[in-house]
Short mmCIF file of C-alpha atoms and ligand atoms in Angstrom, two decimals:
data_model
loop_
_atom_site.label_atom_id
_atom_site.label_comp_id
_atom_site.label_asym_id
_atom_site.label_seq_id
_atom_site.Cartn_x
_atom_site.Cartn_y
_atom_site.Cartn_z
CA MET A 906 -0.61 -0.25 2.79
CA GLN A 907 0.28 -2.96 5.24
CA ILE A 908 -2.03 -5.92 5.55
CA LEU A 909 -1.63 -7.55 8.92
CA SER A 910 -2.98 -11.06 9.04
CA THR A 911 -1.49 -12.84 12.03
CA PRO A 912 -2.01 -11.93 15.70
CA ASP A 913 1.77 -11.72 16.06
CA ALA A 914 2.10 -9.18 13.31
CA GLN A 915 -0.75 -7.21 14.82
CA SER A 916 0.74 -7.10 18.29
CA LEU A 917 4.09 -6.19 16.81
CA ALA A 918 2.48 -3.36 14.89
CA ALA A 919 0.69 -2.18 18.03
CA ASP A 920 4.07 -1.23 19.49
CA LEU A 921 5.13 0.74 16.44
CA PRO A 922 4.33 4.43 16.06
CA PRO A 923 2.22 5.38 13.03
CA PHE A 924 4.35 5.72 9.90
CA LEU A 925 3.84 9.44 9.31
CA GLU A 926 1.99 11.73 11.69
CA ILE A 927 1.06 15.35 11.23
CA ASP A 928 0.12 16.08 14.80
CA ARG A 929 -1.90 19.21 15.63
CA VAL A 930 0.18 21.36 13.33
CA SER A 931 -0.42 25.11 13.00
CA LYS A 932 1.56 27.57 10.91
CA ILE A 933 1.51 31.26 11.70
CA TYR A 934 3.47 33.83 9.69
CA PRO A 935 4.24 37.16 11.33
CA THR A 936 3.21 40.01 9.02
CA PRO A 937 3.34 43.81 9.43
CA LYS A 938 -0.43 43.67 10.10
CA GLY A 939 -0.04 41.05 12.83
CA ASP A 940 0.08 37.28 12.85
CA ALA A 941 -1.37 35.45 9.85
CA VAL A 942 -2.67 32.00 10.74
CA VAL A 943 -2.25 29.94 7.57
CA LEU A 944 -2.86 26.44 8.93
CA ASP A 945 -4.80 25.80 12.08
CA ASP A 946 -4.41 22.61 14.07
CA ILE A 947 -4.05 20.03 11.30
CA SER A 948 -3.75 16.35 12.11
CA LEU A 949 -3.30 13.51 9.65
CA THR A 950 -1.87 10.01 9.93
CA VAL A 951 -0.47 8.37 6.81
CA ASN A 952 0.23 4.65 6.47
CA GLU A 953 3.41 3.31 5.00
CA GLY A 954 3.07 2.88 1.24
CA GLU A 955 -0.05 5.01 1.00
CA PHE A 956 -0.67 7.44 -1.87
CA ILE A 957 -2.23 10.66 -0.59
CA CYS A 958 -3.34 13.57 -2.75
CA VAL A 959 -3.95 16.99 -1.24
CA ILE A 960 -6.34 19.37 -2.95
CA GLY A 961 -7.54 22.83 -1.97
CA HIS A 962 -7.82 26.36 -3.30
CA SER A 963 -4.77 28.34 -4.27
CA GLY A 964 -3.16 29.92 -1.25
CA CYS A 965 -4.89 27.73 1.36
CA GLY A 966 -1.57 26.33 2.58
CA LYS A 967 -0.99 23.03 0.75
CA SER A 968 2.68 23.74 0.02
CA THR A 969 3.17 25.06 3.54
CA LEU A 970 1.76 21.80 4.94
CA LEU A 971 3.90 19.50 2.79
CA ASP A 972 6.98 21.70 3.34
CA MET A 973 6.63 20.85 7.01
CA VAL A 974 6.74 17.15 6.09
CA SER A 975 9.80 17.76 3.88
CA GLY A 976 11.39 19.80 6.66
CA PHE A 977 11.77 23.01 4.64
CA ARG A 978 9.50 24.85 7.08
CA GLU A 979 8.85 24.31 10.76
CA PRO A 980 5.43 24.18 12.36
CA THR A 981 4.63 27.07 14.71
CA ARG A 982 2.74 24.59 16.90
CA GLY A 983 2.53 20.83 16.81
CA GLU A 984 4.92 18.50 15.04
CA VAL A 985 5.42 16.11 12.17
CA ARG A 986 6.84 12.67 12.99
CA LEU A 987 8.20 10.05 10.63
CA GLN A 988 8.28 6.63 12.31
CA GLY A 989 8.05 8.37 15.66
CA LYS A 990 10.94 10.73 15.00
CA ARG A 991 10.26 14.44 14.88
CA VAL A 992 10.96 16.10 11.53
CA THR A 993 13.11 19.19 12.02
CA ARG A 994 14.97 19.56 8.73
CA PRO A 995 15.08 18.17 5.18
CA GLY A 996 16.61 14.71 4.83
CA PRO A 997 17.13 12.00 2.22
CA ASP A 998 14.31 9.97 3.76
CA ARG A 999 11.90 12.61 2.35
CA MET A 1000 12.49 13.72 -1.24
CA VAL A 1001 10.58 16.47 -3.03
CA VAL A 1002 9.65 17.05 -6.65
CA PHE A 1003 8.46 20.56 -7.54
CA GLN A 1004 6.52 21.84 -10.53
CA ASN A 1005 9.54 23.73 -11.90
CA TYR A 1006 11.89 20.70 -12.14
CA SER A 1007 14.79 22.42 -10.26
CA LEU A 1008 17.46 20.66 -12.32
CA LEU A 1009 20.96 22.04 -12.80
CA PRO A 1010 20.84 23.41 -16.37
CA TRP A 1011 24.54 22.89 -17.09
CA LYS A 1012 24.47 19.20 -16.18
CA THR A 1013 23.04 16.33 -18.22
CA ALA A 1014 20.07 14.28 -17.05
CA TYR A 1015 22.51 11.56 -16.00
CA GLU A 1016 24.71 13.99 -14.08
CA ASN A 1017 21.74 15.59 -12.32
CA VAL A 1018 20.71 12.21 -10.91
CA TYR A 1019 24.31 11.12 -10.26
CA LEU A 1020 25.05 14.25 -8.20
CA ALA A 1021 22.12 13.56 -5.88
CA VAL A 1022 23.06 9.88 -5.47
CA ASN A 1023 26.68 10.83 -4.82
CA ALA A 1024 25.69 13.41 -2.21
CA VAL A 1025 23.58 10.94 -0.25
CA TYR A 1026 25.65 7.79 -0.78
CA PRO A 1027 29.27 9.03 -0.97
CA ASP A 1028 30.58 5.68 0.28
CA LYS A 1029 29.09 3.59 -2.50
CA SER A 1030 31.45 2.64 -5.31
CA LYS A 1031 31.29 4.48 -8.62
CA ALA A 1032 29.95 1.31 -10.26
CA GLU A 1033 27.13 1.05 -7.71
CA LYS A 1034 26.20 4.70 -8.11
CA THR A 1035 26.24 4.42 -11.89
CA GLU A 1036 23.99 1.37 -11.65
CA ILE A 1037 21.48 3.23 -9.43
CA VAL A 1038 21.40 6.20 -11.80
CA ARG A 1039 20.96 4.04 -14.91
CA LYS A 1040 18.25 1.97 -13.25
CA HIS A 1041 16.22 5.04 -12.34
CA LEU A 1042 16.62 6.75 -15.71
CA THR A 1043 15.42 3.51 -17.31
CA MET A 1044 12.50 3.39 -14.89
CA VAL A 1045 11.25 6.75 -16.16
CA GLY A 1046 12.01 5.88 -19.80
CA LEU A 1047 14.95 8.22 -20.25
CA ASP A 1048 17.79 5.92 -21.37
CA GLU A 1049 18.12 7.70 -24.67
CA ALA A 1050 18.09 11.19 -23.18
CA ALA A 1051 20.61 10.52 -20.39
CA ASN A 1052 23.26 12.71 -21.97
CA LYS A 1053 21.03 15.66 -22.75
CA LYS A 1054 20.94 18.83 -20.68
CA PRO A 1055 17.65 20.21 -19.33
CA GLY A 1056 17.53 22.83 -22.10
CA GLN A 1057 17.36 20.00 -24.65
CA LEU A 1058 14.52 18.18 -22.84
CA SER A 1059 10.75 18.70 -22.96
CA GLY A 1060 8.82 19.62 -19.80
CA GLY A 1061 7.66 16.03 -19.38
CA MET A 1062 11.21 14.71 -19.77
CA LYS A 1063 12.55 17.22 -17.25
CA GLN A 1064 9.92 16.12 -14.78
CA ARG A 1065 10.90 12.49 -15.41
CA VAL A 1066 14.49 13.39 -14.52
CA SER A 1067 13.29 15.08 -11.32
CA ILE A 1068 11.30 11.98 -10.36
CA ALA A 1069 14.24 9.68 -11.17
CA ARG A 1070 16.53 11.89 -9.09
CA ALA A 1071 14.17 11.83 -6.10
CA LEU A 1072 13.63 8.05 -6.24
CA ALA A 1073 17.31 7.21 -6.80
CA ILE A 1074 17.88 8.31 -3.20
CA TYR A 1075 15.43 5.59 -2.06
CA PRO A 1076 13.39 7.95 0.14
CA GLN A 1077 10.69 6.65 2.46
CA VAL A 1078 8.44 9.54 1.54
CA LEU A 1079 8.08 11.23 -1.84
CA VAL A 1080 6.55 14.71 -1.70
CA LEU A 1081 5.23 16.03 -5.02
CA ASP A 1082 4.11 19.67 -5.19
CA GLU A 1083 1.98 19.98 -8.34
CA PRO A 1084 4.54 18.00 -10.33
CA PHE A 1085 2.48 17.81 -13.52
CA GLY A 1086 0.86 21.25 -13.29
CA ALA A 1087 2.84 22.68 -16.20
CA LEU A 1088 2.42 19.74 -18.58
CA ASP A 1089 -0.02 19.19 -21.43
CA ALA A 1090 -2.88 16.75 -20.85
CA ILE A 1091 -1.38 13.79 -22.74
CA THR A 1092 2.07 14.05 -21.15
CA LYS A 1093 0.39 14.46 -17.79
CA GLU A 1094 -1.58 11.23 -18.21
CA GLU A 1095 1.53 9.36 -19.32
CA LEU A 1096 3.44 10.56 -16.29
CA GLN A 1097 0.60 9.71 -13.93
CA GLU A 1098 0.66 6.15 -15.25
CA GLU A 1099 4.43 5.93 -14.90
CA LEU A 1100 4.25 7.32 -11.40
CA LEU A 1101 1.75 4.63 -10.39
CA LYS A 1102 3.94 1.93 -11.89
CA ILE A 1103 7.00 3.22 -10.04
CA TRP A 1104 5.04 3.58 -6.81
CA GLY A 1105 4.05 -0.09 -7.21
CA GLN A 1106 7.72 -1.10 -7.56
CA HIS A 1107 9.33 1.11 -4.90
CA THR A 1108 8.25 1.00 -1.28
CA VAL A 1109 7.50 4.65 -1.10
CA THR A 1110 4.78 6.69 0.56
CA VAL A 1111 3.56 9.53 -1.63
CA LEU A 1112 2.09 12.89 -0.65
CA MET A 1113 1.11 14.87 -3.72
CA ILE A 1114 -0.49 18.27 -4.18
CA THR A 1115 -2.66 18.69 -7.24
CA HIS A 1116 -5.37 21.01 -8.52
CA ASP A 1117 -6.73 18.28 -10.77
CA ILE A 1118 -9.49 16.16 -9.24
CA ASP A 1119 -9.31 13.52 -11.99
CA GLU A 1120 -5.59 13.17 -11.32
CA ALA A 1121 -6.26 12.75 -7.60
CA LEU A 1122 -8.97 10.14 -8.21
CA PHE A 1123 -6.72 8.18 -10.58
CA LEU A 1124 -3.70 8.19 -8.26
CA ALA A 1125 -4.71 8.39 -4.62
CA ASP A 1126 -5.78 5.99 -1.91
CA ARG A 1127 -7.13 8.99 -0.03
CA ILE A 1128 -7.75 12.59 -1.07
CA VAL A 1129 -7.22 15.19 1.63
CA MET A 1130 -9.43 18.19 0.91
CA MET A 1131 -8.40 21.39 2.61
CA THR A 1132 -10.70 24.23 3.57
CA ASN A 1133 -10.04 27.75 2.35
CA GLY A 1134 -7.62 29.88 4.30
CA PRO A 1135 -6.88 31.74 6.41
CA ALA A 1136 -6.62 29.23 9.23
CA ALA A 1137 -7.14 26.33 6.81
CA ASN A 1138 -7.80 22.85 8.07
CA ILE A 1139 -8.66 19.46 6.60
CA GLY A 1140 -12.31 19.67 5.57
CA GLU A 1141 -12.86 16.12 4.37
CA ILE A 1142 -10.87 13.03 3.57
CA MET A 1143 -12.15 10.99 0.64
CA GLU A 1144 -11.32 7.29 0.40
CA VAL A 1145 -10.81 6.30 -3.22
CA PRO A 1146 -12.19 2.77 -3.53
CA PHE A 1147 -10.99 1.75 -7.02
CA SER A 1148 -8.90 -1.41 -7.09
CA ARG A 1149 -5.33 -1.44 -8.37
CA PRO A 1150 -3.77 -1.60 -10.85
CA ARG A 1151 -6.10 1.10 -12.12
CA ASP A 1152 -7.28 1.44 -15.65
CA ARG A 1153 -8.27 5.01 -16.43
CA ALA A 1154 -10.92 4.21 -19.02
CA GLN A 1155 -12.50 1.51 -16.88
CA MET A 1156 -12.48 3.74 -13.82
CA MET A 1157 -14.19 6.54 -15.69
CA GLU A 1158 -16.98 4.19 -16.77
CA ASP A 1159 -17.76 3.45 -13.14
CA PRO A 1160 -20.76 5.55 -12.02
CA HIS A 1161 -19.13 5.76 -8.60
CA TYR A 1162 -16.35 7.80 -10.22
CA TYR A 1163 -18.71 10.67 -11.00
CA THR A 1164 -20.26 10.57 -7.57
CA LEU A 1165 -16.83 11.00 -6.02
CA ARG A 1166 -15.78 13.59 -8.58
CA ASN A 1167 -18.89 15.66 -7.92
CA GLN A 1168 -18.44 15.29 -4.19
CA ALA A 1169 -14.90 16.70 -4.48
CA LEU A 1170 -15.99 19.51 -6.82
CA ASP A 1171 -18.86 20.30 -4.51
CA PHE A 1172 -16.49 20.51 -1.57
CA LEU A 1173 -14.13 22.83 -3.44
CA TYR A 1174 -16.50 25.06 -5.32
CA GLY A 1175 -19.91 24.61 -3.79
CA ARG A 1176 -22.98 23.55 -5.71
CA PHE A 1177 -22.33 25.87 -8.69
CA ALA A 1178 -19.52 23.58 -9.83
CA LEU A 1179 -22.03 20.80 -10.40
CA ALA A 1180 -23.90 22.95 -12.89
CA ASP A 1181 -20.62 23.52 -14.76
CA VAL A 1182 -19.76 19.87 -15.23
CA GLU A 1183 -23.20 18.45 -15.91
N1 ATP B 2646 7.08 33.06 4.17
C1 ATP B 2646 5.81 33.49 4.22
N2 ATP B 2646 5.46 34.59 4.93
C2 ATP B 2646 4.19 34.99 4.99
N3 ATP B 2646 3.16 34.37 4.38
C3 ATP B 2646 3.44 33.29 3.65
C4 ATP B 2646 4.77 32.80 3.53
N4 ATP B 2646 4.74 31.69 2.73
C5 ATP B 2646 3.45 31.52 2.39
N5 ATP B 2646 2.67 32.47 2.94
C6 ATP B 2646 1.20 32.58 2.81
O1 ATP B 2646 0.65 31.37 3.27
C7 ATP B 2646 -0.50 31.04 2.51
C8 ATP B 2646 -0.38 29.62 2.01
O2 ATP B 2646 0.64 29.54 1.02
P1 ATP B 2646 0.97 28.18 0.27
O3 ATP B 2646 2.03 28.48 -0.71
O4 ATP B 2646 1.22 27.12 1.27
O5 ATP B 2646 -0.44 27.90 -0.45
P2 ATP B 2646 -0.81 26.79 -1.53
O6 ATP B 2646 -2.08 26.15 -1.07
O7 ATP B 2646 0.34 25.90 -1.80
O8 ATP B 2646 -1.13 27.67 -2.83
P3 ATP B 2646 -0.96 27.32 -4.39
O9 ATP B 2646 -2.09 26.36 -4.73
O10 ATP B 2646 -1.15 28.63 -5.08
O11 ATP B 2646 0.40 26.74 -4.60
C9 ATP B 2646 -0.63 32.09 1.42
O12 ATP B 2646 -1.58 33.02 1.83
C10 ATP B 2646 0.75 32.69 1.37
O13 ATP B 2646 0.66 34.04 0.99
MG1 MG B 2647 1.53 25.53 -3.47
#
């Protein structure tokens, strides 16, 4: 997040459009039974460098919403703007990591990342591209596995390759759609920590969908909680106050953590959820 301290910087910023704006966006799918309103009039402004998590029940429209940021789907009404420019299609300024890795199975980890870098930066020299690929594989701890193909990698390693591939393009926005949903708890925690470290090093704004409230509380600056569909909207936005760098154990000792956790569970599941966790 930007911290503006001088009057000059403030007046300069006043002339700039917000970094990322989801502006009165609705998504309606035509179906044989008539129009299905999935998202109804959603607005959200995201600051540069922010880490946003989106939570909500299955099918409420989280992927649909972030796909409109990535440019894979178009809003029926409203628009998404990145630095004032309307998003109409996918672009290297917005990279996506999905739950299912989407790596080319016949290419090594190194080649998967190299192909993406080469596609976006064809004019860079081979040495520069190699350097970018190596740097990002190192960043996610995959030096040793660079020459392995996806079939020889664990789920966590495959997801590391996907993250390295997305970041090697130097996007402004990283969209993560349940990236750790298929991983075991320990691998998931490791990757969350790596993701935070990388986010601290790269200037990247993150929008991440998760079903895991603890994950959202550990990672996010703000948690966007969506109402149930049809015609889903943003129900509440929770500010996560814990200072960074975050220490999971320390954070979980903070009584405030459980207040926020219960608040989120209460929003999602109603008061019965509280009985389950207490
Ligand atoms: N191309 C489409 N045509 C019609 N309906 C669609 C289409 N794509 C998605 N939907 C519907 O839109 C709704 C939202 O889907 P979406 O995948 O965005 O939900 P989600 O919140 O990401 O769910 P999950 O948590 O299960 O991933 C669902 O009811 C889905 O059936
Ligand atoms: Mg989804």
